[in-house]
Amino acid sequence: MFANTNIFTDKVTTNWFKACIALTVTKDGLSSFVESELQKIQTTVGRSCGNCSIEKLLPCPTNGICKKRKGNTCIFHHSQQPQNCKSCDQVKQNITSLHRFKGPSWRNTQAESWATHPWEIGKCFLPPDGYSGVSSVQESDFNGVISIMLNCTHFQTCLSSSCLSPPPPDKQCLLEKVRQIGRDIRHTSDCKVSDAHLQDYFQTLSTLLADPKCLLNDPSAKISKTKLGDLQNDRMSLSELGELLKEADRTLKNANEVGERVSEAAERKLAVCLEQLEASLQAGKKRIQSRIDDGKQRIEQAIQDGKQHIGVKIQNGDRCIESKIDNGKQHIEQTIQDGEKRIEAKIQDGENRIIQTNSEQAEQNYTRSVEG
Ligand SMILES: [Zn+2]
Ligand SMILES: [Zn+2]
């Protein structure tokens, strides 16, 4: 059952709705690629000790992290004792040099887990705030995934040069364009997207998902690219659309929580989408259930008919067999009687012949004795 994606009467709102879903689909398609690249990055930056917290690895104050206020304790640094750890400092330095703008988001990351969870390294390349509670690439949102690819220069090695040239923050590079689509969708004031813009969005997102360097052969990216096509041409199933919509809604709420300026209009519109989709799903379920019920009744009826039909045939058969047996019996009796009659007739005949022979013999004997 395909969904009617045209939930709204006006085309431009439907376009916006499709764009929301497209972002979620794209993010899902990039997740496993980013995850496996983060494992390589973890190897590149080296092994941390696993005991140092980020708070202890950064001096107070650190530009962009905290300001030392006279007489007040720092909100970031609970302890003012910096820790000297050679291995962790090295990892920290390596992360910084991989950062395109040399400003890792230290507030997001748990340095104790750098050696065990590549995602904690990935978090250094996310926007500065709001991601500390996000525990995986999958859990992250579209903006987060694109930020890692933009901010970490490692991705220059696994994306073709067209994705990152001219180099960010130049708005003309493909990844910057992709990030801008996300912003436009989330920050909308009217939840409307023109046909031409939507076309352009699909084109840009598909180009990224089919990047020839690695993504072209990445299974998840391939699936997402197909899904984008389905979405664009209204071939997506209702249940799949429902799941994606829920994810889009969660992401938007989450973005709001981290202080991003998500438009209220966008939030309201997505809520309406969810309600309408839920209603369509319920209606669909009812239709399916009534078809199942109908089918069951028809099958039961057919079984009943079949049973009756078989019953009649058995009765007919019984009758037929009985009458054949009767016929057979009669036939056998007749044959026996005929046989008996024939045998009796033959015996009678024999007896007659013996009597005849005997009387002829007696006659001859008498004649011979008279003549003699
Ligand atoms: Zn350490
Ligand atoms: Zn501080």
Short mmCIF file of C-alpha atoms and ligand atoms in Angstrom, two decimals:
data_model
loop_
_atom_site.label_atom_id
_atom_site.label_comp_id
_atom_site.label_asym_id
_atom_site.label_seq_id
_atom_site.Cartn_x
_atom_site.Cartn_y
_atom_site.Cartn_z
CA MET A 1 0.00 0.00 0.00
CA PHE A 2 1.63 3.21 -1.12
CA ALA A 3 1.16 6.37 0.85
CA ASN A 4 -0.51 9.37 -0.51
CA THR A 5 2.29 11.81 0.28
CA ASN A 6 0.06 14.65 -0.81
CA ILE A 7 -1.27 15.08 2.69
CA PHE A 8 -1.76 18.80 2.24
CA THR A 9 -4.02 20.43 -0.25
CA ASP A 10 -1.39 22.91 -1.31
CA LYS A 11 1.56 21.56 -3.24
CA VAL A 12 4.20 23.75 -1.60
CA THR A 13 3.41 22.49 1.91
CA THR A 14 3.50 18.91 0.66
CA ASN A 15 6.89 19.75 -0.84
CA TRP A 16 8.15 20.96 2.52
CA PHE A 17 6.88 17.79 4.16
CA LYS A 18 8.69 15.66 1.58
CA ALA A 19 11.89 17.64 2.15
CA CYS A 20 11.68 16.92 5.91
CA ILE A 21 11.47 13.20 5.22
CA ALA A 22 14.27 13.46 2.64
CA LEU A 23 16.64 14.84 5.30
CA THR A 24 15.94 11.90 7.60
CA VAL A 25 16.39 9.42 4.75
CA THR A 26 19.71 11.03 3.81
CA LYS A 27 20.97 11.00 7.40
CA ASP A 28 20.09 7.31 7.73
CA GLY A 29 21.99 6.62 4.50
CA LEU A 30 25.15 8.36 5.72
CA SER A 31 25.24 6.93 9.26
CA SER A 32 27.08 3.67 8.70
CA PHE A 33 29.62 5.35 6.38
CA VAL A 34 30.37 8.02 9.00
CA GLU A 35 30.53 5.36 11.70
CA SER A 36 33.14 3.29 9.89
CA GLU A 37 35.19 6.39 9.02
CA LEU A 38 35.14 7.40 12.70
CA GLN A 39 36.80 4.08 13.51
CA LYS A 40 39.63 4.98 11.12
CA ILE A 41 39.87 8.44 12.69
CA GLN A 42 40.13 6.81 16.11
CA THR A 43 43.16 4.86 14.88
CA THR A 44 44.68 7.99 13.32
CA VAL A 45 44.48 10.12 16.47
CA GLY A 46 46.11 7.47 18.66
CA ARG A 47 45.26 5.88 21.98
CA SER A 48 44.27 7.88 25.05
CA CYS A 49 44.73 6.58 28.59
CA GLY A 50 41.03 6.29 29.38
CA ASN A 51 41.25 8.04 32.74
CA CYS A 52 41.48 11.72 31.86
CA SER A 53 38.35 13.79 31.61
CA ILE A 54 38.19 16.61 29.07
CA GLU A 55 37.85 19.06 31.93
CA LYS A 56 41.27 18.08 33.22
CA LEU A 57 42.85 18.12 29.78
CA LEU A 58 41.90 21.76 29.15
CA PRO A 59 43.42 24.68 31.00
CA CYS A 60 41.11 27.24 32.54
CA PRO A 61 40.28 29.48 30.81
CA THR A 62 40.15 27.96 27.32
CA ASN A 63 38.96 30.16 24.51
CA GLY A 64 35.47 29.22 23.41
CA ILE A 65 34.96 26.90 26.38
CA CYS A 66 35.03 28.99 29.50
CA LYS A 67 35.91 32.36 30.91
CA LYS A 68 37.62 32.81 34.21
CA ARG A 69 35.57 35.08 36.34
CA LYS A 70 37.08 36.83 39.29
CA GLY A 71 35.99 35.25 42.53
CA ASN A 72 33.68 32.79 40.81
CA THR A 73 34.42 29.17 39.98
CA CYS A 74 34.30 28.24 36.32
CA ILE A 75 31.10 26.48 35.18
CA PHE A 76 33.14 24.11 33.01
CA HIS A 77 36.06 23.45 35.30
CA HIS A 78 34.84 22.01 38.57
CA SER A 79 38.41 21.26 39.52
CA GLN A 80 41.11 23.75 38.75
CA GLN A 81 43.91 21.21 38.68
CA PRO A 82 45.00 20.51 35.12
CA GLN A 83 46.29 17.03 34.47
CA ASN A 84 49.38 16.28 32.53
CA CYS A 85 48.88 13.17 30.42
CA LYS A 86 51.14 12.62 27.48
CA SER A 87 48.96 10.21 25.55
CA CYS A 88 45.71 12.15 26.05
CA ASP A 89 47.36 15.44 25.18
CA GLN A 90 48.64 13.89 21.98
CA VAL A 91 45.16 12.61 21.05
CA LYS A 92 43.71 16.02 21.87
CA GLN A 93 46.28 17.70 19.64
CA ASN A 94 45.60 15.24 16.80
CA ILE A 95 41.86 15.86 17.02
CA THR A 96 42.51 19.60 16.86
CA SER A 97 44.66 19.29 13.77
CA LEU A 98 41.98 17.19 12.05
CA HIS A 99 39.43 19.94 12.74
CA ARG A 100 38.99 22.17 9.71
CA PHE A 101 38.58 25.30 11.82
CA LYS A 102 40.85 24.11 14.66
CA GLY A 103 38.00 24.42 17.14
CA PRO A 104 36.82 21.00 18.37
CA SER A 105 33.62 21.00 20.40
CA TRP A 106 35.21 19.82 23.62
CA ARG A 107 32.07 20.39 25.67
CA ASN A 108 30.31 17.55 23.80
CA THR A 109 32.91 14.86 24.34
CA GLN A 110 33.87 12.38 27.02
CA ALA A 111 37.64 12.07 26.74
CA GLU A 112 37.65 8.97 28.99
CA SER A 113 35.93 7.08 26.15
CA TRP A 114 38.10 8.21 23.23
CA ALA A 115 39.88 4.85 23.13
CA THR A 116 36.72 2.76 23.35
CA HIS A 117 34.01 4.77 21.56
CA PRO A 118 34.90 6.37 18.22
CA TRP A 119 31.68 8.37 18.48
CA GLU A 120 33.16 10.37 21.41
CA ILE A 121 35.87 11.54 18.99
CA GLY A 122 33.23 12.25 16.35
CA LYS A 123 31.42 14.51 18.81
CA CYS A 124 34.42 16.90 18.75
CA PHE A 125 33.43 17.72 15.15
CA LEU A 126 29.77 18.47 15.93
CA PRO A 127 28.31 21.93 16.54
CA PRO A 128 29.60 23.23 19.90
CA ASP A 129 26.54 22.50 22.03
CA GLY A 130 23.63 20.18 22.47
CA TYR A 131 25.12 16.84 21.49
CA SER A 132 26.69 15.69 24.77
CA GLY A 133 23.78 13.33 25.45
CA VAL A 134 23.68 11.84 21.94
CA SER A 135 25.21 8.39 22.10
CA SER A 136 25.67 7.28 18.49
CA VAL A 137 25.80 8.42 14.87
CA GLN A 138 22.36 6.86 14.36
CA GLU A 139 20.96 8.86 17.25
CA SER A 140 22.44 12.05 15.88
CA ASP A 141 20.48 14.30 13.54
CA PHE A 142 21.06 15.35 9.94
CA ASN A 143 22.88 18.50 10.95
CA GLY A 144 25.19 16.54 13.25
CA VAL A 145 26.17 13.97 10.62
CA ILE A 146 26.82 16.64 7.98
CA SER A 147 28.81 18.73 10.49
CA ILE A 148 31.20 15.85 11.17
CA MET A 149 31.78 15.37 7.43
CA LEU A 150 32.36 19.10 6.99
CA ASN A 151 34.49 19.79 10.05
CA CYS A 152 36.74 16.74 10.06
CA THR A 153 39.32 16.92 7.31
CA HIS A 154 39.66 13.12 7.30
CA PHE A 155 36.56 13.10 5.07
CA GLN A 156 38.62 14.67 2.29
CA THR A 157 40.13 11.20 1.87
CA CYS A 158 36.82 9.34 1.50
CA LEU A 159 34.69 11.86 -0.41
CA SER A 160 35.44 13.00 -3.93
CA SER A 161 36.89 16.50 -4.21
CA SER A 162 33.65 17.90 -5.64
CA CYS A 163 31.98 17.44 -2.23
CA LEU A 164 34.45 19.72 -0.47
CA SER A 165 35.47 22.23 -3.09
CA PRO A 166 35.58 25.11 -2.97
CA PRO A 167 36.55 24.31 0.63
CA PRO A 168 34.07 25.05 3.41
CA PRO A 169 32.81 27.44 4.61
CA ASP A 170 32.33 28.41 0.95
CA LYS A 171 28.59 28.02 0.33
CA GLN A 172 29.20 26.67 -3.15
CA CYS A 173 30.65 23.34 -2.02
CA LEU A 174 28.25 20.39 -2.10
CA LEU A 175 28.40 19.58 1.61
CA GLU A 176 27.72 23.21 2.53
CA LYS A 177 24.74 23.17 0.17
CA VAL A 178 23.51 20.00 1.83
CA ARG A 179 23.84 21.59 5.28
CA GLN A 180 21.97 24.67 4.05
CA ILE A 181 19.03 22.51 2.90
CA GLY A 182 18.69 21.26 6.47
CA ARG A 183 18.75 24.79 7.84
CA ASP A 184 16.17 26.04 5.32
CA ILE A 185 13.80 23.20 6.19
CA ARG A 186 14.13 23.58 9.96
CA HIS A 187 14.07 27.36 10.08
CA THR A 188 11.13 27.85 7.74
CA SER A 189 8.52 30.41 8.71
CA ASP A 190 5.79 29.18 6.36
CA CYS A 191 6.58 25.46 5.79
CA LYS A 192 6.53 25.93 2.04
CA VAL A 193 8.97 24.72 -0.61
CA SER A 194 8.58 25.46 -4.30
CA ASP A 195 8.66 22.65 -6.88
CA ALA A 196 11.95 23.93 -8.27
CA HIS A 197 13.56 24.02 -4.82
CA LEU A 198 12.35 20.55 -3.96
CA GLN A 199 13.76 19.24 -7.23
CA ASP A 200 17.06 20.87 -6.36
CA TYR A 201 17.04 19.39 -2.83
CA PHE A 202 16.48 15.85 -4.11
CA GLN A 203 19.18 16.35 -6.71
CA THR A 204 21.75 17.64 -4.18
CA LEU A 205 21.04 14.97 -1.56
CA SER A 206 21.12 12.16 -4.15
CA THR A 207 24.43 13.46 -5.52
CA LEU A 208 25.99 13.19 -2.07
CA LEU A 209 24.56 9.70 -1.44
CA ALA A 210 25.99 8.52 -4.77
CA ASP A 211 29.44 10.05 -4.33
CA PRO A 212 31.75 7.83 -6.38
CA LYS A 213 34.65 7.69 -3.90
CA CYS A 214 32.96 5.42 -1.28
CA LEU A 215 29.25 6.10 -0.86
CA LEU A 216 28.30 4.76 -4.29
CA ASN A 217 29.14 1.26 -3.02
CA ASP A 218 27.88 1.69 0.53
CA PRO A 219 24.77 -0.50 1.07
CA SER A 220 22.97 1.94 3.40
CA ALA A 221 23.66 4.91 1.13
CA LYS A 222 22.33 2.89 -1.81
CA ILE A 223 19.11 2.05 0.03
CA SER A 224 18.63 5.69 0.99
CA LYS A 225 19.16 6.85 -2.56
CA THR A 226 16.44 4.45 -3.73
CA LYS A 227 14.17 5.68 -0.93
CA LEU A 228 14.69 9.28 -2.03
CA GLY A 229 13.49 8.27 -5.49
CA ASP A 230 10.46 6.53 -3.97
CA LEU A 231 9.65 9.58 -1.88
CA GLN A 232 10.00 11.90 -4.84
CA ASN A 233 7.66 9.77 -6.95
CA ASP A 234 5.10 8.91 -4.23
CA ARG A 235 6.10 5.26 -4.13
CA MET A 236 6.90 5.05 -0.41
CA SER A 237 4.80 2.72 1.75
CA LEU A 238 2.51 4.24 4.34
CA SER A 239 4.12 2.46 7.28
CA GLU A 240 7.64 3.45 6.20
CA LEU A 241 6.56 7.04 5.78
CA GLY A 242 5.07 6.91 9.28
CA GLU A 243 8.35 5.71 10.79
CA LEU A 244 10.38 8.37 8.98
CA LEU A 245 7.94 11.05 9.98
CA LYS A 246 8.23 10.08 13.63
CA GLU A 247 12.01 10.26 13.33
CA ALA A 248 11.81 13.66 11.64
CA ASP A 249 9.54 14.87 14.42
CA ARG A 250 11.93 13.59 17.12
CA THR A 251 14.89 15.27 15.42
CA LEU A 252 13.07 18.57 15.20
CA LYS A 253 12.08 18.45 18.88
CA ASN A 254 15.65 17.56 19.79
CA ALA A 255 17.01 20.45 17.72
CA ASN A 256 14.69 22.75 19.64
CA GLU A 257 15.97 21.42 22.93
CA VAL A 258 19.57 22.17 22.02
CA GLY A 259 18.60 25.75 21.36
CA GLU A 260 18.52 25.71 17.59
CA ARG A 261 16.03 28.12 16.15
CA VAL A 262 13.52 25.63 14.77
CA SER A 263 10.45 27.47 13.58
CA GLU A 264 7.25 26.90 15.50
CA ALA A 265 5.45 26.62 12.19
CA ALA A 266 7.66 23.65 11.28
CA GLU A 267 6.94 21.92 14.58
CA ARG A 268 3.19 22.45 14.30
CA LYS A 269 3.13 21.32 10.69
CA LEU A 270 4.96 18.11 11.43
CA ALA A 271 2.57 17.37 14.30
CA VAL A 272 -0.34 17.76 11.87
CA CYS A 273 1.44 15.46 9.41
CA LEU A 274 1.82 12.81 12.10
CA GLU A 275 -1.87 13.01 13.05
CA GLN A 276 -3.04 12.74 9.46
CA LEU A 277 -0.68 9.91 8.70
CA GLU A 278 -1.82 8.08 11.82
CA ALA A 279 -5.44 8.49 10.67
CA SER A 280 -4.56 7.14 7.22
CA LEU A 281 -2.75 4.21 8.81
CA GLN A 282 -5.74 3.41 11.04
CA ALA A 283 -8.11 3.62 8.08
CA GLY A 284 -5.78 1.37 6.11
CA LYS A 285 -5.63 -1.15 8.97
CA LYS A 286 -9.44 -1.21 9.20
CA ARG A 287 -9.70 -1.79 5.46
CA ILE A 288 -7.23 -4.63 5.65
CA GLN A 289 -8.99 -6.17 8.68
CA SER A 290 -12.36 -6.07 6.95
CA ARG A 291 -10.82 -7.70 3.90
CA ILE A 292 -9.35 -10.42 6.10
CA ASP A 293 -12.73 -10.97 7.80
CA ASP A 294 -14.42 -11.12 4.43
CA GLY A 295 -11.85 -13.60 3.18
CA LYS A 296 -12.28 -15.80 6.26
CA GLN A 297 -16.04 -15.92 5.78
CA ARG A 298 -15.64 -16.85 2.16
CA ILE A 299 -13.19 -19.63 2.99
CA GLU A 300 -15.49 -21.01 5.72
CA GLN A 301 -18.42 -20.94 3.33
CA ALA A 302 -16.39 -22.77 0.73
CA ILE A 303 -15.40 -25.42 3.28
CA GLN A 304 -19.05 -25.87 4.31
CA ASP A 305 -20.09 -26.17 0.65
CA GLY A 306 -17.31 -28.64 0.06
CA LYS A 307 -18.32 -30.77 3.06
CA GLN A 308 -21.94 -30.90 1.88
CA HIS A 309 -20.87 -31.77 -1.63
CA ILE A 310 -18.63 -34.58 -0.37
CA GLY A 311 -21.44 -35.86 1.89
CA VAL A 312 -23.82 -36.11 -1.03
CA LYS A 313 -21.22 -37.88 -3.13
CA ILE A 314 -20.55 -40.41 -0.35
CA GLN A 315 -24.27 -41.11 0.01
CA ASN A 316 -24.61 -41.50 -3.73
CA GLY A 317 -21.61 -43.76 -3.75
CA ASP A 318 -22.98 -45.86 -0.90
CA ARG A 319 -26.24 -46.29 -2.74
CA CYS A 320 -24.49 -47.14 -5.93
CA ILE A 321 -22.30 -49.77 -4.23
CA GLU A 322 -25.28 -51.32 -2.43
CA SER A 323 -27.22 -51.61 -5.64
CA LYS A 324 -24.23 -53.16 -7.38
CA ILE A 325 -23.88 -55.70 -4.57
CA ASP A 326 -27.59 -56.53 -4.84
CA ASN A 327 -27.25 -56.93 -8.58
CA GLY A 328 -24.23 -59.14 -8.09
CA LYS A 329 -26.00 -61.29 -5.53
CA GLN A 330 -28.98 -61.72 -7.81
CA HIS A 331 -26.73 -62.54 -10.70
CA ILE A 332 -24.81 -65.15 -8.68
CA GLU A 333 -28.01 -66.73 -7.37
CA GLN A 334 -29.41 -66.86 -10.87
CA THR A 335 -26.25 -68.47 -12.14
CA ILE A 336 -26.29 -71.02 -9.32
CA GLN A 337 -29.93 -71.82 -9.96
CA ASP A 338 -29.28 -72.12 -13.68
CA GLY A 339 -26.32 -74.40 -12.95
CA GLU A 340 -28.36 -76.53 -10.58
CA LYS A 341 -31.12 -76.86 -13.14
CA ARG A 342 -28.64 -77.81 -15.83
CA ILE A 343 -27.00 -80.39 -13.58
CA GLU A 344 -30.39 -81.84 -12.60
CA ALA A 345 -31.37 -82.01 -16.24
CA LYS A 346 -28.12 -83.81 -17.05
CA ILE A 347 -28.61 -86.30 -14.17
CA GLN A 348 -32.18 -86.92 -15.32
CA ASP A 349 -30.93 -87.44 -18.81
CA GLY A 350 -28.27 -89.89 -17.62
CA GLU A 351 -30.77 -91.81 -15.51
CA ASN A 352 -33.11 -92.04 -18.45
CA ARG A 353 -30.34 -93.32 -20.66
CA ILE A 354 -29.34 -96.00 -18.10
CA ILE A 355 -32.95 -97.13 -17.75
CA GLN A 356 -33.25 -97.24 -21.53
CA THR A 357 -30.06 -99.26 -21.86
CA ASN A 358 -31.12 -101.67 -19.12
CA SER A 359 -34.52 -102.37 -20.69
CA GLU A 360 -32.95 -102.94 -24.15
CA GLN A 361 -30.48 -105.37 -22.60
CA ALA A 362 -33.33 -107.25 -20.87
CA GLU A 363 -35.23 -107.47 -24.12
CA GLN A 364 -32.24 -108.87 -25.97
CA ASN A 365 -31.62 -111.45 -23.23
CA TYR A 366 -35.25 -112.54 -23.34
CA THR A 367 -35.21 -112.93 -27.18
CA ARG A 368 -31.99 -114.95 -27.08
CA SER A 369 -33.43 -117.32 -24.42
CA VAL A 370 -36.66 -117.81 -26.38
CA GLU A 371 -34.80 -118.50 -29.61
CA GLY A 372 -32.29 -120.74 -27.94
ZN ZN B 1 45.19 10.54 30.02
ZN ZN B 2 37.31 27.04 32.97
#
